[in-house]
Rosetta silent file (secondary structure, phi, psi, omega in degrees, C-alpha in Angstrom):
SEQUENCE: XXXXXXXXXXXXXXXXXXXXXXXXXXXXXXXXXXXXXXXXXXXXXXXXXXXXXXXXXXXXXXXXXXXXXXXXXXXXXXXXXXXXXXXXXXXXXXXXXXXXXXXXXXXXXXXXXXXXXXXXXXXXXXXXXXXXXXXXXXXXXXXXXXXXXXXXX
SCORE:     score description
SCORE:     0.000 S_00000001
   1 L     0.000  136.994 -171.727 -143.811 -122.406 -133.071 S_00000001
   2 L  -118.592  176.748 -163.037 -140.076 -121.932 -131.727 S_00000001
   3 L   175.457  122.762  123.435 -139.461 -120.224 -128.124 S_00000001
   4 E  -156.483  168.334 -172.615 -136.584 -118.921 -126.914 S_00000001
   5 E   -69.218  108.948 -164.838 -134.791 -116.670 -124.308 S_00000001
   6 E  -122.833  128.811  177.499 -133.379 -113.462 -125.229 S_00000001
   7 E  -107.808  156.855 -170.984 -131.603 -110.910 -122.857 S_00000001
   8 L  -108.550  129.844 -175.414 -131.024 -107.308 -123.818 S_00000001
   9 H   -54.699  -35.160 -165.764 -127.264 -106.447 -122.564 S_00000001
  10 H   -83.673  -35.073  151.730 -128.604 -103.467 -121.573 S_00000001
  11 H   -75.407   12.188 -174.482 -130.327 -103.939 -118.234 S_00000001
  12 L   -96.512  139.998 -166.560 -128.405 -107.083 -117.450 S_00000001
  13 L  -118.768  -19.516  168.277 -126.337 -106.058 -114.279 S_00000001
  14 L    71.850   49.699  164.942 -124.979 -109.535 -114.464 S_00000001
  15 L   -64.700  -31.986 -178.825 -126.493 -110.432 -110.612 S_00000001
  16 L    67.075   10.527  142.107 -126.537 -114.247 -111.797 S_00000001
  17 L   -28.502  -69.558 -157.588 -130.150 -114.490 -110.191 S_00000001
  18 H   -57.100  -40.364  179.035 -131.061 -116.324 -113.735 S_00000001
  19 H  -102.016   20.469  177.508 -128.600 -119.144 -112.676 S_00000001
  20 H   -93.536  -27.665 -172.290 -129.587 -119.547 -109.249 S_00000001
  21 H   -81.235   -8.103  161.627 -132.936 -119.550 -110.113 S_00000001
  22 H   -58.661  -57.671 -172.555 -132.295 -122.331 -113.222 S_00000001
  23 H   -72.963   -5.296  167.133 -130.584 -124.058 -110.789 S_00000001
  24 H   -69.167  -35.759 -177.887 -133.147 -124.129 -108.417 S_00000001
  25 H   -72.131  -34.107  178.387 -135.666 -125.037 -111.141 S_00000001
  26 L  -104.373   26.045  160.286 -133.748 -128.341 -112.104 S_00000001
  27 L  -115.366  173.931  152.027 -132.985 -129.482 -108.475 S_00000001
  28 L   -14.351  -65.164 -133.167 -135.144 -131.614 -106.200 S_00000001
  29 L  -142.514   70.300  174.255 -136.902 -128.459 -104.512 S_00000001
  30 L   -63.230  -25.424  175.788 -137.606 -126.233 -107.218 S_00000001
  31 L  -106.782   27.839 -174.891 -139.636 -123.425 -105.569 S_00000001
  32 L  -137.373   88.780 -162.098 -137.254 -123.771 -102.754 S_00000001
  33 H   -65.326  -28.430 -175.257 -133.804 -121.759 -103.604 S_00000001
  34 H   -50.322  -51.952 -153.947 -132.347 -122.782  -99.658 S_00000001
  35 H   -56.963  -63.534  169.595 -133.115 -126.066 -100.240 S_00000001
  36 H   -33.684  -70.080 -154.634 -131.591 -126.564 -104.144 S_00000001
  37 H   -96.960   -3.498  173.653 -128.509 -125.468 -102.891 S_00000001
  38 H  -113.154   13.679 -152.096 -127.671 -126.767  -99.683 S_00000001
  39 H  -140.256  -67.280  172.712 -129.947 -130.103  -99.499 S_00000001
  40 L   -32.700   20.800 -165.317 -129.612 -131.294 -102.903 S_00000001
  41 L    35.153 -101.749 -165.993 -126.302 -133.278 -102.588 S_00000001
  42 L  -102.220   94.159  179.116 -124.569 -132.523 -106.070 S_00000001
  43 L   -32.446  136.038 -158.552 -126.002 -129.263 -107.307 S_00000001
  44 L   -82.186  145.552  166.977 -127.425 -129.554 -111.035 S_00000001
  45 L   -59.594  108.050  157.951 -125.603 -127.291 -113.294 S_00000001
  46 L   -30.345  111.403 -163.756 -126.836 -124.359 -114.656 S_00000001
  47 L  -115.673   52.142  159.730 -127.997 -124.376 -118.345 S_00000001
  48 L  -163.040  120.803  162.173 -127.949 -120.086 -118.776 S_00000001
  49 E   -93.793  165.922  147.321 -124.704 -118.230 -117.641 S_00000001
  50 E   -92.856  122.593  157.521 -124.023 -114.846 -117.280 S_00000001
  51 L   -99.011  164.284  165.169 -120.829 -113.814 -119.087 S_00000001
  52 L  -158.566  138.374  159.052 -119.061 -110.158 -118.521 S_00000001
  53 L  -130.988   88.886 -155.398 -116.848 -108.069 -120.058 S_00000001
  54 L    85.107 -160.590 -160.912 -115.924 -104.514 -118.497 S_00000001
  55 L   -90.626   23.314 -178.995 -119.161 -103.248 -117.299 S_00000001
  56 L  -102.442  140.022 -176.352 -121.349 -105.177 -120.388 S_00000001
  57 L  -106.236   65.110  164.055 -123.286 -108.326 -118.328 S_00000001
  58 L  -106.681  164.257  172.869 -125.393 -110.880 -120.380 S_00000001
  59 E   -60.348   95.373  154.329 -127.067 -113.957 -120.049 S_00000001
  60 E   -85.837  168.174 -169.608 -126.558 -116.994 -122.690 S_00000001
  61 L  -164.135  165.690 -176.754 -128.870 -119.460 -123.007 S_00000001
  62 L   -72.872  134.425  177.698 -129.683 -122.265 -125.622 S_00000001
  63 L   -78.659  -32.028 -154.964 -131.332 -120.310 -128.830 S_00000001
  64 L    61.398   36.452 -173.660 -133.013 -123.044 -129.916 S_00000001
  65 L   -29.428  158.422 -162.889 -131.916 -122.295 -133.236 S_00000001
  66 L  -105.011  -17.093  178.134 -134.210 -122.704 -136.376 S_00000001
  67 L  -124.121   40.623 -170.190 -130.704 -124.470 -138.363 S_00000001
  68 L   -45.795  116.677  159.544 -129.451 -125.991 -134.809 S_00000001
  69 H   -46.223  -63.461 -175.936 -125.542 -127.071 -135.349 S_00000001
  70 H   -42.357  -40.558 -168.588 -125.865 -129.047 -132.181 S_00000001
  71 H   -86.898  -55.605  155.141 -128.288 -131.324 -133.585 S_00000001
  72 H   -34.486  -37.678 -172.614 -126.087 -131.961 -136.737 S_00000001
  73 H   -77.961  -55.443  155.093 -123.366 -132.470 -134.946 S_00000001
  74 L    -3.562   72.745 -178.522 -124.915 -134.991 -132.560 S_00000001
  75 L   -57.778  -21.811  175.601 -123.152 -138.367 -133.388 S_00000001
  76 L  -120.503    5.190  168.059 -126.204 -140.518 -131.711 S_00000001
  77 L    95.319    9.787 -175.587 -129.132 -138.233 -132.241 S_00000001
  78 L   -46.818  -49.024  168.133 -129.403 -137.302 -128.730 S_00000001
  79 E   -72.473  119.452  168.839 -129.685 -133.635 -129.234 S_00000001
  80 E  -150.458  143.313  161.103 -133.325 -132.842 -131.236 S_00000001
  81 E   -85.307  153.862 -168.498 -135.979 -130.981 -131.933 S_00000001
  82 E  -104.600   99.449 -156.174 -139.113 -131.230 -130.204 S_00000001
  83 L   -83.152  -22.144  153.320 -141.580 -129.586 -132.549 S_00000001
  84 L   -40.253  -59.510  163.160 -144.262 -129.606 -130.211 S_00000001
  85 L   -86.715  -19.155 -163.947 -142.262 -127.726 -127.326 S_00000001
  86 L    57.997   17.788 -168.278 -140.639 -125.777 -129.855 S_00000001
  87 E  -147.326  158.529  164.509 -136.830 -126.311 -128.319 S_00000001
  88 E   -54.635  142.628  157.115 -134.145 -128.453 -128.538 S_00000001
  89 E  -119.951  157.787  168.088 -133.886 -131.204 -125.822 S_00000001
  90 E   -93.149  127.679 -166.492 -131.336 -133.455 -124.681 S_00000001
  91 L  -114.339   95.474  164.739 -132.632 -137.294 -124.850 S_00000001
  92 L   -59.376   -9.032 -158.909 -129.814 -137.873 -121.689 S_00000001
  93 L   -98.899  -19.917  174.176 -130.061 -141.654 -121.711 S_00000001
  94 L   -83.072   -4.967 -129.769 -128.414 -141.413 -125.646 S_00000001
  95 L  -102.164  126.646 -164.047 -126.423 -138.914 -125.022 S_00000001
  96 L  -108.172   10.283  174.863 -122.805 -140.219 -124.765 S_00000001
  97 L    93.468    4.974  176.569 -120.845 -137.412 -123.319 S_00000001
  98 L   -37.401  -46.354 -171.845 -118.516 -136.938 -126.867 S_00000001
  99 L    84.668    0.248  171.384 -118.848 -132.727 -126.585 S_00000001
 100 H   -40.010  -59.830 -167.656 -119.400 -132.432 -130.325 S_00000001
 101 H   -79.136   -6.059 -177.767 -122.226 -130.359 -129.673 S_00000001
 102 H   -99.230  -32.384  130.702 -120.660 -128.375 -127.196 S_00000001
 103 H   -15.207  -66.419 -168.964 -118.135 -127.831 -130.043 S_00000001
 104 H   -83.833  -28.098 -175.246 -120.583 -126.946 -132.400 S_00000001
 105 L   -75.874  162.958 -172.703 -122.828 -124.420 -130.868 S_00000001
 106 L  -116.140  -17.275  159.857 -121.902 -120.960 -131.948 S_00000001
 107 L  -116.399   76.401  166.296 -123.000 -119.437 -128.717 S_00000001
 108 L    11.949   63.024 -159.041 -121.721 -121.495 -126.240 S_00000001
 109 L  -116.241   -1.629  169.311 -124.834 -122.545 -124.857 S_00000001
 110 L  -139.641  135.598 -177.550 -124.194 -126.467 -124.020 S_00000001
 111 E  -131.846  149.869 -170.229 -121.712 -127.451 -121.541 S_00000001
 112 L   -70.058  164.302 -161.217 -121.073 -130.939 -120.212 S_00000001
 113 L   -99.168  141.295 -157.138 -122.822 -132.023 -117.091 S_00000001
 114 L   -84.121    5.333  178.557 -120.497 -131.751 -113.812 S_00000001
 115 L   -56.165 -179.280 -160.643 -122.122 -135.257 -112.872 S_00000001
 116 L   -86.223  -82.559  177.239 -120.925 -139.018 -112.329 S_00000001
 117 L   -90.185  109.318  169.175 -122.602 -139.446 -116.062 S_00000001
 118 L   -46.878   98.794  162.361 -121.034 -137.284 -118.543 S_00000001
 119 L  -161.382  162.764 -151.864 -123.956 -135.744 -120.761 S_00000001
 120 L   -93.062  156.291 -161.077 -124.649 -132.223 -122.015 S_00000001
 121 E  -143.196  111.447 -134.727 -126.523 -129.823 -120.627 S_00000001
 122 L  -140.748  177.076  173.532 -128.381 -126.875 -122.355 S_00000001
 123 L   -78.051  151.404  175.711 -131.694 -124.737 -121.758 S_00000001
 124 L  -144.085   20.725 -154.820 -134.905 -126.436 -121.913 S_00000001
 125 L    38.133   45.585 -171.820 -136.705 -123.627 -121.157 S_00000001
 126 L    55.796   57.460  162.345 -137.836 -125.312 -117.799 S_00000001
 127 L    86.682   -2.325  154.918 -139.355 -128.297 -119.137 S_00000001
 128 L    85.149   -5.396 -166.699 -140.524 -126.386 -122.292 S_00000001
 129 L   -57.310  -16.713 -177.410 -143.993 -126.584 -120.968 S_00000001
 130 L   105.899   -0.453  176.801 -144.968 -122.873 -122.206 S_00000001
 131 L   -88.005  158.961  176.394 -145.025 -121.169 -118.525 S_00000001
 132 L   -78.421  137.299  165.402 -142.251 -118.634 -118.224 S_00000001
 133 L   -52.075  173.153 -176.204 -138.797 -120.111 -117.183 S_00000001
 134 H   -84.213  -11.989 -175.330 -137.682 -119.163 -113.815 S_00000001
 135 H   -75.119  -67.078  172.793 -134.624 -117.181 -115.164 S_00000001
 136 H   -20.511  -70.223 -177.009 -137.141 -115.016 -117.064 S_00000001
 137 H   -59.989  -28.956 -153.430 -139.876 -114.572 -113.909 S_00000001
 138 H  -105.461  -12.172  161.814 -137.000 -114.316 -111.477 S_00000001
 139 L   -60.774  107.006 -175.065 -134.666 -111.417 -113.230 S_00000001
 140 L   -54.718  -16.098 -172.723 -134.592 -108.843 -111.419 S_00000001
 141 L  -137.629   29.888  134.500 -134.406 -105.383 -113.868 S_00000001
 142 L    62.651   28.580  158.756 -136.744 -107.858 -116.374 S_00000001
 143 L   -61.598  -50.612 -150.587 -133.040 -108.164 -119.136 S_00000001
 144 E  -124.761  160.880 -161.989 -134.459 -111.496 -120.334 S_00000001
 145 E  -158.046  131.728  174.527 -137.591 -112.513 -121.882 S_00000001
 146 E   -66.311  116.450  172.374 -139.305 -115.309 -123.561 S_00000001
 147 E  -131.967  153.565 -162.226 -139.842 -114.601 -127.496 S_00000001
 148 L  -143.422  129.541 -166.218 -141.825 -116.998 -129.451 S_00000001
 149 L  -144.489  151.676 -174.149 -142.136 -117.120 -133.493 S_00000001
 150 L  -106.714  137.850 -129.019 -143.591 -119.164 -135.902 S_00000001
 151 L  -104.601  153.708  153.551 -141.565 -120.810 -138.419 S_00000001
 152 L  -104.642  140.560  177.748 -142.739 -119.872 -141.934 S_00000001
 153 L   151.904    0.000    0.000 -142.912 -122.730 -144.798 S_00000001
């Protein structure tokens, strides 16, 4: 089973709620958006953006591709999938900050981490656990959505 986040362009208003609430989800004080961003010393990096062009708004995110580049590309094996969770993860303690993979993705879905220690930083669908991410629950006109498919073979 694979899982990932897909926004439809068309309802996306491009509000950037999806990266406050990511970033909220990945700090210290995850159900606490005040907190995340003023409490948290060096705010964790988003891993879903909103792009725009003209009035079109969307969201990227990590696909979690079923033929992931990133994970080829991956000179220490840091990027992989977790077949379990169904998504890529980042193993951060191999990960050596090179950018190959941020190179390599075809939607520009992993960007280096703005931290002390350089390592990349993608969707992970909020810990992958199977609850809806917070970008998902927390979009307001309900553009992005969790879709989940089962590999055939």
């Amino acid at each position: 089973m694979r899982r990932r986040i897909v926004c439809n362009f068309d309802v996306c208003i491009g509000c950037r709620l999806c990266e406050v609430y990511c970033i909220t989800s990945h700090s210290r004080f995850p159900h606490d958006v005040l907190k995340a961003f003023k409490l948290d010393g060096q705010r964790p990096v988003p891993r879903v953006t909103v792009e725009e062009e003209g009035v079109l708004s969307f969201s990227v995110s990590c696909r979690h591709c079923q033929e992931p580049e990133c994970t080829k590309s991956c000179l220490t094996g840091a990027l992989q999938l977790d077949a379990e969770l169904g998504i890529i993860k980042v193993e951060e303690e191999r990960c050596i900050g090179c950018w190959t993979c941020v190179v390599a993705c075809p939607y520009g879905a992993i960007r280096p981490s703005p931290g002390e220690r350089k390592v990349a930083v993608k969707c992970d669908l909020c810990g992958g656990t199977g609850e809806v991410p917070a970008c998902v629950a927390n979009c307001p006109n309900e553009a992005l959505r969790m879709e989940v498919w089962v590999e055939e073979g």
